[in-house]
mmCIF file of C-alpha atoms in Angstrom:
data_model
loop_
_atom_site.group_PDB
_atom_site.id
_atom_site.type_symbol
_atom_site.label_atom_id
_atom_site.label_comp_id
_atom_site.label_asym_id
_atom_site.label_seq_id
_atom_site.Cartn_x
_atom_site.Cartn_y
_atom_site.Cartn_z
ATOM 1 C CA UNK U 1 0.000 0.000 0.000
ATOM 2 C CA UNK U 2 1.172 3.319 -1.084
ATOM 3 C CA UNK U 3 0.988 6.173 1.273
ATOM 4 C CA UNK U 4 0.001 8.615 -1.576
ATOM 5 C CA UNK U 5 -2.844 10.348 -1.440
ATOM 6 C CA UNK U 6 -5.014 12.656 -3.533
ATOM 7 C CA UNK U 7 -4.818 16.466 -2.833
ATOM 8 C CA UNK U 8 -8.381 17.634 -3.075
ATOM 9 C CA UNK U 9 -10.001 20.786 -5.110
ATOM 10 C CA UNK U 10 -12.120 22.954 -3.090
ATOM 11 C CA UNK U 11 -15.182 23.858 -4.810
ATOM 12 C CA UNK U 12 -15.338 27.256 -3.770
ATOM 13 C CA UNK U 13 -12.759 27.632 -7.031
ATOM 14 C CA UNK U 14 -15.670 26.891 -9.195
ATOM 15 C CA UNK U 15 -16.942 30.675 -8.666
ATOM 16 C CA UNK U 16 -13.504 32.252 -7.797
ATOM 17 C CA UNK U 17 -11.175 30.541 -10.441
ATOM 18 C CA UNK U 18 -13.005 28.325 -12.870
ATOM 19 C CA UNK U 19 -10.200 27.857 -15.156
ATOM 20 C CA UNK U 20 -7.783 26.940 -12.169
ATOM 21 C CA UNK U 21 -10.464 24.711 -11.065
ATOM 22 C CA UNK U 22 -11.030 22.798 -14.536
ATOM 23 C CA UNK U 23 -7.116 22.812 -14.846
ATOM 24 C CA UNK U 24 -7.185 21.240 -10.977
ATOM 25 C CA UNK U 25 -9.050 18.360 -11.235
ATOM 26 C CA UNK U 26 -8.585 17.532 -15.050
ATOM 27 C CA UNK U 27 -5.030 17.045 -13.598
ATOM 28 C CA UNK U 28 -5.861 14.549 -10.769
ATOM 29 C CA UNK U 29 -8.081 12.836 -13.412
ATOM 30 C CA UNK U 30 -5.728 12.369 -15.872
ATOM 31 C CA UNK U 31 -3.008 11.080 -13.447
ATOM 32 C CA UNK U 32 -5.126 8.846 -11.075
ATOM 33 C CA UNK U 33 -8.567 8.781 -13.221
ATOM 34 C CA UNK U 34 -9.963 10.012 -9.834
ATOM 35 C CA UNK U 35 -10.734 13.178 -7.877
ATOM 36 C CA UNK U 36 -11.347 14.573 -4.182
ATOM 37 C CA UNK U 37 -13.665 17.563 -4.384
ATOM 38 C CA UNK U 38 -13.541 19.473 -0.832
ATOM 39 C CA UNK U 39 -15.946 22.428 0.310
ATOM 40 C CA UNK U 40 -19.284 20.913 -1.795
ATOM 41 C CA UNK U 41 -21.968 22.732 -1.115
ATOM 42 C CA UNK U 42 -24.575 19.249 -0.672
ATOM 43 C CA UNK U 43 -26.502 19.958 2.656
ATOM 44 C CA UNK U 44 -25.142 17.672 5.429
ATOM 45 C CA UNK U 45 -28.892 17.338 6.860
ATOM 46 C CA UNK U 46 -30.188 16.222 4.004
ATOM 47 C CA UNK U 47 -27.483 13.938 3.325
ATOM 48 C CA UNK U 48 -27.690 12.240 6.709
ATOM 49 C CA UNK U 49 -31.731 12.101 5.942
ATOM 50 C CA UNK U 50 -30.795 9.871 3.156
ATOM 51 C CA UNK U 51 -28.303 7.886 4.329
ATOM 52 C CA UNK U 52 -30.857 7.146 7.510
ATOM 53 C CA UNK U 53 -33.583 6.038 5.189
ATOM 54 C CA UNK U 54 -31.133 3.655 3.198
ATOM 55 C CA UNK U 55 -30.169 2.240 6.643
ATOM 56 C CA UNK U 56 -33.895 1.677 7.044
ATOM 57 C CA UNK U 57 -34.499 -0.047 3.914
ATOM 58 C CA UNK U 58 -31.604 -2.434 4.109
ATOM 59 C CA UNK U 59 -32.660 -3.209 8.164
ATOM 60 C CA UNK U 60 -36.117 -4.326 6.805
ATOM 61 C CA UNK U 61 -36.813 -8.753 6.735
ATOM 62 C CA UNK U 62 -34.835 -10.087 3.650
ATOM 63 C CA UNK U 63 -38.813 -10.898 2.099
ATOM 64 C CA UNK U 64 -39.890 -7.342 2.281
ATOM 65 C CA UNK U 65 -36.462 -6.391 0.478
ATOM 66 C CA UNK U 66 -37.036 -9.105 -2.129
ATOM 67 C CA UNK U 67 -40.419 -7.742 -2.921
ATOM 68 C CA UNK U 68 -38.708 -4.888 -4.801
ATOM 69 C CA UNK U 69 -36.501 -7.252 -7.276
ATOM 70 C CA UNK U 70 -38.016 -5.326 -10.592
ATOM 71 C CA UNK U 71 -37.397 -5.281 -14.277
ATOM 72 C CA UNK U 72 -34.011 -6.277 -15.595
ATOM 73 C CA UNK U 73 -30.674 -5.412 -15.021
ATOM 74 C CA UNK U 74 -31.293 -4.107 -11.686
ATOM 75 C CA UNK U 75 -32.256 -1.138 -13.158
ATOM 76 C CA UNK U 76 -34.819 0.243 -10.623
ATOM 77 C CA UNK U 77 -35.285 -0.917 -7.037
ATOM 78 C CA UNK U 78 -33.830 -4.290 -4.750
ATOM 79 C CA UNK U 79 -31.028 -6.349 -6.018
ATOM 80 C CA UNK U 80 -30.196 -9.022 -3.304
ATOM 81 C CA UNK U 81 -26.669 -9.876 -1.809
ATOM 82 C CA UNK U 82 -24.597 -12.105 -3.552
ATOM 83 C CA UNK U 83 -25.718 -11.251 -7.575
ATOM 84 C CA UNK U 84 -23.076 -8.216 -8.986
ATOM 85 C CA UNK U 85 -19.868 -9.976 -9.812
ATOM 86 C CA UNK U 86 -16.982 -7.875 -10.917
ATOM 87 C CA UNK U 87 -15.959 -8.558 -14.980
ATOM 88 C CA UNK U 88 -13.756 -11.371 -15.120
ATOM 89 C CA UNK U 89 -14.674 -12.304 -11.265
ATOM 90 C CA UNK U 90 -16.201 -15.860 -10.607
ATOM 91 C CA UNK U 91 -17.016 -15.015 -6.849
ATOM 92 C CA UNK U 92 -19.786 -12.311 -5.853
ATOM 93 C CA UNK U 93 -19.450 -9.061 -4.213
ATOM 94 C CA UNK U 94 -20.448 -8.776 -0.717
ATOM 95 C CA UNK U 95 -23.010 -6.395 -1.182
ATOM 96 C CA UNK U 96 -26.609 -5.903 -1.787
ATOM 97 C CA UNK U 97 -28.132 -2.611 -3.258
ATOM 98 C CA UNK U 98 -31.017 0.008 -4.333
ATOM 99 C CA UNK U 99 -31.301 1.725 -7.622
ATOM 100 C CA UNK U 100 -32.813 5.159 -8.191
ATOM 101 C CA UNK U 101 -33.361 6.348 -11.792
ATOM 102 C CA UNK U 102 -34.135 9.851 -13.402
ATOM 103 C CA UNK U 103 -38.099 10.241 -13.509
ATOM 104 C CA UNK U 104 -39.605 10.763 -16.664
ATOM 105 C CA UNK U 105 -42.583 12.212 -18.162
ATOM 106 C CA UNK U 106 -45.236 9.919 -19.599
ATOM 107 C CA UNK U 107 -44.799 9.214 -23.019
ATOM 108 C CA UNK U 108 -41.188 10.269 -22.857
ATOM 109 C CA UNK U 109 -38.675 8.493 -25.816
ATOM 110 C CA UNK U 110 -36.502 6.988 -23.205
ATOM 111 C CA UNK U 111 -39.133 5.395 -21.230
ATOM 112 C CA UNK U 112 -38.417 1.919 -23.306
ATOM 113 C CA UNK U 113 -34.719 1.889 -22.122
ATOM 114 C CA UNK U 114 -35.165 3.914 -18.296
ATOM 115 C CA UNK U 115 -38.006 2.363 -16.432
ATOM 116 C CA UNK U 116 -40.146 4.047 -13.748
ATOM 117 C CA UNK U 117 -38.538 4.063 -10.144
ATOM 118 C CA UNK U 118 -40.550 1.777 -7.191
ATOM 119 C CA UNK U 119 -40.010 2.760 -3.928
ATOM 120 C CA UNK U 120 -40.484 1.160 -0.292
ATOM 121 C CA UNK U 121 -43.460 1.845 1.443
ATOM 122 C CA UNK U 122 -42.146 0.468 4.585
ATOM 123 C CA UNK U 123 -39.651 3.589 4.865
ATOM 124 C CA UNK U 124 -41.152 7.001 5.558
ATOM 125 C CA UNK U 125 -39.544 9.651 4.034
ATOM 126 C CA UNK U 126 -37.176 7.448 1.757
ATOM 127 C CA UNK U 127 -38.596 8.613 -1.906
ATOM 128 C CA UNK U 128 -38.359 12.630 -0.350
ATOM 129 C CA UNK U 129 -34.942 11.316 0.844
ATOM 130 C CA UNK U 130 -33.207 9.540 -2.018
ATOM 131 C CA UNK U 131 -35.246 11.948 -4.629
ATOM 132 C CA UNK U 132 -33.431 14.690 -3.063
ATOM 133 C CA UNK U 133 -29.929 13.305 -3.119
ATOM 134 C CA UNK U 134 -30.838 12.340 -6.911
ATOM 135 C CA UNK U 135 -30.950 15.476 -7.816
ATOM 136 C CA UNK U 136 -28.536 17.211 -5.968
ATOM 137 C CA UNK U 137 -25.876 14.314 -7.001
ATOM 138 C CA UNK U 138 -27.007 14.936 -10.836
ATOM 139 C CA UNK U 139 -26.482 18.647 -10.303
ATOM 140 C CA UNK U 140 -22.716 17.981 -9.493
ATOM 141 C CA UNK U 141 -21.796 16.154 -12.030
ATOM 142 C CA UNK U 142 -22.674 18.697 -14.525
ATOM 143 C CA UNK U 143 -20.993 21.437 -12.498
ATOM 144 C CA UNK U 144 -17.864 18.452 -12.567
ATOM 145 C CA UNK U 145 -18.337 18.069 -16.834
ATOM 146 C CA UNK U 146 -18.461 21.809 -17.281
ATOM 147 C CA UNK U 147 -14.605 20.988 -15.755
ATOM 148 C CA UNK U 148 -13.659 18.780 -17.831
ATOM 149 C CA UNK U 149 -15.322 20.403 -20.932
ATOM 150 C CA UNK U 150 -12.647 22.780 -20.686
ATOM 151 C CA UNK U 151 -9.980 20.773 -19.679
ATOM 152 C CA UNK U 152 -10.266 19.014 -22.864
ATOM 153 C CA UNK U 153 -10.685 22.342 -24.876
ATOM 154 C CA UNK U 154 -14.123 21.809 -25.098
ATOM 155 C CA UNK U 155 -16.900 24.536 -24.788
ATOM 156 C CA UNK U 156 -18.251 24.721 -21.358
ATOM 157 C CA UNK U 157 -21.375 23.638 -21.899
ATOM 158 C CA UNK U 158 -20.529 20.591 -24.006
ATOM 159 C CA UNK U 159 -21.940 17.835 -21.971
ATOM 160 C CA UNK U 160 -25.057 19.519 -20.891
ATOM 161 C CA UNK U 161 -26.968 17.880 -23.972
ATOM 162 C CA UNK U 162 -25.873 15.016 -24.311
ATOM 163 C CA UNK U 163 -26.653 13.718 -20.365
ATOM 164 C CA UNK U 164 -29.772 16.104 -19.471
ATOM 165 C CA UNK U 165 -31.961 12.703 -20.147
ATOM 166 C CA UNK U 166 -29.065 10.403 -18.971
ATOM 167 C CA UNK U 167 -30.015 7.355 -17.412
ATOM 168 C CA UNK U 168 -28.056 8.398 -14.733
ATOM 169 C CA UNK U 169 -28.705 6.093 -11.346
ATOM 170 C CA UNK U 170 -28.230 6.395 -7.807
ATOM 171 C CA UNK U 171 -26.852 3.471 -6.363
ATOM 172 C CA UNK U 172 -27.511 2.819 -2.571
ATOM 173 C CA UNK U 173 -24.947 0.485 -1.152
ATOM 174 C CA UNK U 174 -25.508 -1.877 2.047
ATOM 175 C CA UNK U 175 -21.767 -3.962 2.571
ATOM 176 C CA UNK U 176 -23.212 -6.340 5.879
ATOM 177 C CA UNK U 177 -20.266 -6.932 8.564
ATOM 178 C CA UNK U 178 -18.300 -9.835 6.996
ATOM 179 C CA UNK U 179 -15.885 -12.465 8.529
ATOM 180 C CA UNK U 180 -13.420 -11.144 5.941
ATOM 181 C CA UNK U 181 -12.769 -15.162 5.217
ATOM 182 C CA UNK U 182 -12.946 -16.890 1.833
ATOM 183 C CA UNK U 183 -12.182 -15.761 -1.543
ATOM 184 C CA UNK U 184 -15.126 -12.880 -1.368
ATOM 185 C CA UNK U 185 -14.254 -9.368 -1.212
ATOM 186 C CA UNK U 186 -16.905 -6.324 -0.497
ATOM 187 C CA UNK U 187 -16.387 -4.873 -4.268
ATOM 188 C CA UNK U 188 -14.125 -7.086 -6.715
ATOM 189 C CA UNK U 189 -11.946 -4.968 -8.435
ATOM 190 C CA UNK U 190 -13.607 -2.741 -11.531
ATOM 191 C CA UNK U 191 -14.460 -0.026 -13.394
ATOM 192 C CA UNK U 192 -16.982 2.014 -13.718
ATOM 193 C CA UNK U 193 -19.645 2.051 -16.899
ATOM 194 C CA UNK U 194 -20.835 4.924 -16.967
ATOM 195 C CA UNK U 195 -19.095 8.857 -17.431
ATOM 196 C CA UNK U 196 -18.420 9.767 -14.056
ATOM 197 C CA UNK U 197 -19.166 8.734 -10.809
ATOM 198 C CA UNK U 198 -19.624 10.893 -7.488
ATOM 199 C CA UNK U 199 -19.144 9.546 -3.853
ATOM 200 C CA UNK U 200 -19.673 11.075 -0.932
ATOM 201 C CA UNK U 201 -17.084 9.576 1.981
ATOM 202 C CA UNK U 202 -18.651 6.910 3.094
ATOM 203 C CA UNK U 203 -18.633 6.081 7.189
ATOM 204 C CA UNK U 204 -16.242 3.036 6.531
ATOM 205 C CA UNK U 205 -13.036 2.851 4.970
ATOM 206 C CA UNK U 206 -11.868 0.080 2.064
ATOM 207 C CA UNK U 207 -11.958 2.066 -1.457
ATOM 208 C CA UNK U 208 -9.002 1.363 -2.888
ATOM 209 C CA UNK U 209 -7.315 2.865 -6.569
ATOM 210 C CA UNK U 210 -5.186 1.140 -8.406
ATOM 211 C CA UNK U 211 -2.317 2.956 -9.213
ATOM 212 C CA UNK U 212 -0.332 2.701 -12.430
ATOM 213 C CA UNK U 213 2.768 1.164 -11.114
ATOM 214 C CA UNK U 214 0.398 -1.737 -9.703
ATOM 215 C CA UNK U 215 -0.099 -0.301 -5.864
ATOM 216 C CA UNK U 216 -3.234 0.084 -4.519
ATOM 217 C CA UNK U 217 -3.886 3.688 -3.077
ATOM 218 C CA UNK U 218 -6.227 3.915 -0.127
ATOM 219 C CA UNK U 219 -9.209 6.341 -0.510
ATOM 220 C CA UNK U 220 -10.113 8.330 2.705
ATOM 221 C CA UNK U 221 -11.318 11.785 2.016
ATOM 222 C CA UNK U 222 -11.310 14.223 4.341
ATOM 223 C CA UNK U 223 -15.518 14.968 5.645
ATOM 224 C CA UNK U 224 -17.164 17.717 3.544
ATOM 225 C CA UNK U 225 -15.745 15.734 0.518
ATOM 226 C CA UNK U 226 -16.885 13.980 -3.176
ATOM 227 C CA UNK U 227 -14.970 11.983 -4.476
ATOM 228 C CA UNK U 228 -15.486 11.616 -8.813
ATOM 229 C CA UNK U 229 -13.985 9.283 -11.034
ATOM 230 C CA UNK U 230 -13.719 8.980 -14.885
ATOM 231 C CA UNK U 231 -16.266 5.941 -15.764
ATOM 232 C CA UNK U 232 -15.485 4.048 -19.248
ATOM 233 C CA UNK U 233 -17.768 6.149 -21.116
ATOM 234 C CA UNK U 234 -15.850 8.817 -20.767
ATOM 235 C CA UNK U 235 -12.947 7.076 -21.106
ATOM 236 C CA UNK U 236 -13.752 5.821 -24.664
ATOM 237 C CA UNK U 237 -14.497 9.360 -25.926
ATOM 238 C CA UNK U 238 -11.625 10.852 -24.398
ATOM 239 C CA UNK U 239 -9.678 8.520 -26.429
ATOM 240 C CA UNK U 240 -8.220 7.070 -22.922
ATOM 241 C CA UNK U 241 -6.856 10.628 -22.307
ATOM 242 C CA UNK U 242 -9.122 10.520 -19.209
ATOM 243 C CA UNK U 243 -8.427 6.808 -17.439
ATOM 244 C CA UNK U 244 -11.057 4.752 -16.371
ATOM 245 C CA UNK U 245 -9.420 3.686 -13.078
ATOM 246 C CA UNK U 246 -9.615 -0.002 -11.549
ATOM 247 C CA UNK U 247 -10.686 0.469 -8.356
ATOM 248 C CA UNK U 248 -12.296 -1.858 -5.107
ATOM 249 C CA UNK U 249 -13.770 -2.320 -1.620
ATOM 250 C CA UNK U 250 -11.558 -4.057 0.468
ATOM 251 C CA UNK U 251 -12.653 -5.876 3.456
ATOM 252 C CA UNK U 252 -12.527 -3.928 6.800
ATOM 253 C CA UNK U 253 -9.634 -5.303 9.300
ATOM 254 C CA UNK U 254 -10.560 -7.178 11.947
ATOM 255 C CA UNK U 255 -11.556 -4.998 14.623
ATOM 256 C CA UNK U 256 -14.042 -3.690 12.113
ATOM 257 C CA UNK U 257 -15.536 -7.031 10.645
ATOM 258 C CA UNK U 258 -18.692 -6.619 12.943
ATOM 259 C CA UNK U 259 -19.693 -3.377 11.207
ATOM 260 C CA UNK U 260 -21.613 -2.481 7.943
ATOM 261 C CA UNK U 261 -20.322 -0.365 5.254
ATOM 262 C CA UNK U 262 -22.991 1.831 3.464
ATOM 263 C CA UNK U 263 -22.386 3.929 0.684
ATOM 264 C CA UNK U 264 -24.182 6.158 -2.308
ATOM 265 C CA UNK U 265 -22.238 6.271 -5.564
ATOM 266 C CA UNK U 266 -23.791 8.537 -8.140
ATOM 267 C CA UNK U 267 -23.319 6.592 -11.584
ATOM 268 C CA UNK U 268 -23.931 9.650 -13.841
ATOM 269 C CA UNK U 269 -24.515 8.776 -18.067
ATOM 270 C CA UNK U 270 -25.157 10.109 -21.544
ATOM 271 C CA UNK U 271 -28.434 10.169 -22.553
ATOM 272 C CA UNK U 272 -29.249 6.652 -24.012
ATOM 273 C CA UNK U 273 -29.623 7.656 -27.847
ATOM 274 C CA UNK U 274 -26.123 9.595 -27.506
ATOM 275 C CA UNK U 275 -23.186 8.577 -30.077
ATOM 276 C CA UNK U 276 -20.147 8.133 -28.254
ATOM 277 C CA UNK U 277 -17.313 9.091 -31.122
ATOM 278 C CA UNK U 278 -13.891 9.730 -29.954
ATOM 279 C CA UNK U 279 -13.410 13.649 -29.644
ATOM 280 C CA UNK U 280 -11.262 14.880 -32.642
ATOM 281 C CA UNK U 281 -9.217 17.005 -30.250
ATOM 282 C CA UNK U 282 -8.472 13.712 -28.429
ATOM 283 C CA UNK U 283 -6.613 11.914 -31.381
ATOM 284 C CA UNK U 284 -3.522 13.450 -33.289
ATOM 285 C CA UNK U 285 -0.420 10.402 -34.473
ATOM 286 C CA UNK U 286 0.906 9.528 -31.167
ATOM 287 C CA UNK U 287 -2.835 8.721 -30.155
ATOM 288 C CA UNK U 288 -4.174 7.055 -32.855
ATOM 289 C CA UNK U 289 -8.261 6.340 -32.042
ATOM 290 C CA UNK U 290 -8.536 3.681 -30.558
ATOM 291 C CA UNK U 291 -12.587 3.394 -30.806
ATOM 292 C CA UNK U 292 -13.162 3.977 -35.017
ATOM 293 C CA UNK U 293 -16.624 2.407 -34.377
ATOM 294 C CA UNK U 294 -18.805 4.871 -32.639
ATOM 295 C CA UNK U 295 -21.333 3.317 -30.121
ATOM 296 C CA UNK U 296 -24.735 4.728 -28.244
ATOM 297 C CA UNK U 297 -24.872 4.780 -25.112
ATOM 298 C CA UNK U 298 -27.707 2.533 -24.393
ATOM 299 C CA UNK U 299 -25.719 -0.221 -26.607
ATOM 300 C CA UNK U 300 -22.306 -0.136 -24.250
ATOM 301 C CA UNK U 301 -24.837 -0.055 -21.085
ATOM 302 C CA UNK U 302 -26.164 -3.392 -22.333
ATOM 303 C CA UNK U 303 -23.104 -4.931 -22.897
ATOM 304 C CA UNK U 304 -21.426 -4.411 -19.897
ATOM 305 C CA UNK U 305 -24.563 -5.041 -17.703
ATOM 306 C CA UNK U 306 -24.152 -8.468 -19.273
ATOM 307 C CA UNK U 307 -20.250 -8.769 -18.106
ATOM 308 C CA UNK U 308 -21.460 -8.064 -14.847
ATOM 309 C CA UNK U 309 -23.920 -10.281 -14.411
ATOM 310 C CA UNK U 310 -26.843 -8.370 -13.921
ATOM 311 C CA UNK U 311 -28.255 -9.077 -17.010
#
């Protein structure tokens, strides 16, 4: 273990120094595919609200969980402990988890591909909860894009059209205390789908990057704190010139075996209908394009859900 770490990039910059932000954490990106954003303005109320109601769900009796297994994919709703398995992986993660998805109007083009969100009635409060950390998740990212728009010489607003209709999720994360015995680990090692992905610090430690010389770089950031990485979305129109990172969830050490992890990744994505084609400004002769065949993103969803096991 390397005792690294990753510096992070206050957000107050945003309004003070946007350029010096964009220039900040296309940096970090580009050397660890990751980034710790400090000073985000996410109420900590309303972030504890939802982290309490996920607690509640995940306390309820296994058959009340199971009755919100939905659809395909895990798109929406339950999926039970012991189903996502890491590409490549033959054991399971040791996790279980809830899915959020952008509401949409009836009648709305996407509906085929982005199902309508279920929610527990046994939880007061959870749909205001989650619904609220939804949306102020999805807000982030596009302040985070706006960032990288520039960073890759893009105009600011780039991104905002292709991802206003993402089928962006919200991923609610229950790791049970483990025995931290056998060949299972919390979260195989993997990475992401989607664009990016923000993370607020979860209560337990075990994220884990994988650094290029083959050391694995401990994740702990500082409270007030989001941590974003590049997903393989962006990856592939970036021409790799943003990394999708490998990363995991380590099991806790033995004093902390008897205690859960929970944690709320924000998996943000294009809209489904959007072409992903490498970015011209991305390719030149000592980066040839590696992608010539463009592909929506609804089609690379699908195929990786399959990887993964969830479909």
């Amino acid at each position: 273990m390397t005792t690294d770490t990753i510096i992070p990039v206050s957000f107050d910059a945003y309004d003070t120094d946007f350029a010096g932000f964009a220039q900040a954490l296309g940096d970090s990106f580009t050397r660890y595919g990751f980034a710790v954003i400090g000073d985000h303005p996410l109420e900590q109320a309303r972030i504890e609200g939802a982290l309490a109601a996920t607690k509640a769900f995940f306390a309820l009796p296994e058959a009340a969980k199971r009755a919100y297994v939905v659809g395909q994919g895990g798109q929406r709703g339950y999926t039970p402990f012991g189903v996502e398995t890491a590409k490549g992986e033959t054991h399971h993660d040791l996790k279980e988890f809830w899915h959020m998805g952008r509401d949409l109007p009836t009648g709305h083009p996407y509906a085929q591909v982005m199902p309508p969100n279920v929610w527990p009635g046994e939880v007061p409060g959870f749909q205001d909860e989650v619904s609220w950390l939804y949306g102020a998740l999805d807000a982030m990212g596009l302040k985070v894009l706006e960032a990288l728009a520039v960073y890759l010489g893009l105009d600011r607003q780039f991104f905002a059209p292709t991802v206003d209709h993402g089928n962006s999720v919200l991923r609610l994360l229950h790791y049970p205390p483990t025995s931290g015995e056998g060949p299972h680990i919390r979260a195989a090692a993997h990475e992401d789908i989607n664009v990016i992905t923000l993370l607020l610090g979860a209560e337990e430690a075990g994220l884990e990057v994988l650094r290029r010389d083959g050391s694995w770089l401990a994740i702990n950031p500082p409270a007030g704190s989001l941590v974003c990485n590049i997903g393989d979305m962006l990856q592939r129109l970036s021409n790799h010139r943003l990394p999708s990172t490998t990363h995991r969830v380590v099991n806790p050490a033995p004093e902390r075996r008897g205690v859960a992890r929970y944690s709320t990744p924000f998996f943000l994505h294009f809209n489904p209908d959007y072409e992903i084609r490498t970015l011209a400004g991305c390719v030149d002769e000592t980066h040839p394009d590696r992608y010539p065949e463009p592909i929506t993103a609804d089609g690379y969803l699908q195929q990786r859900l399959r990887e993964i096991k969830l479909l």
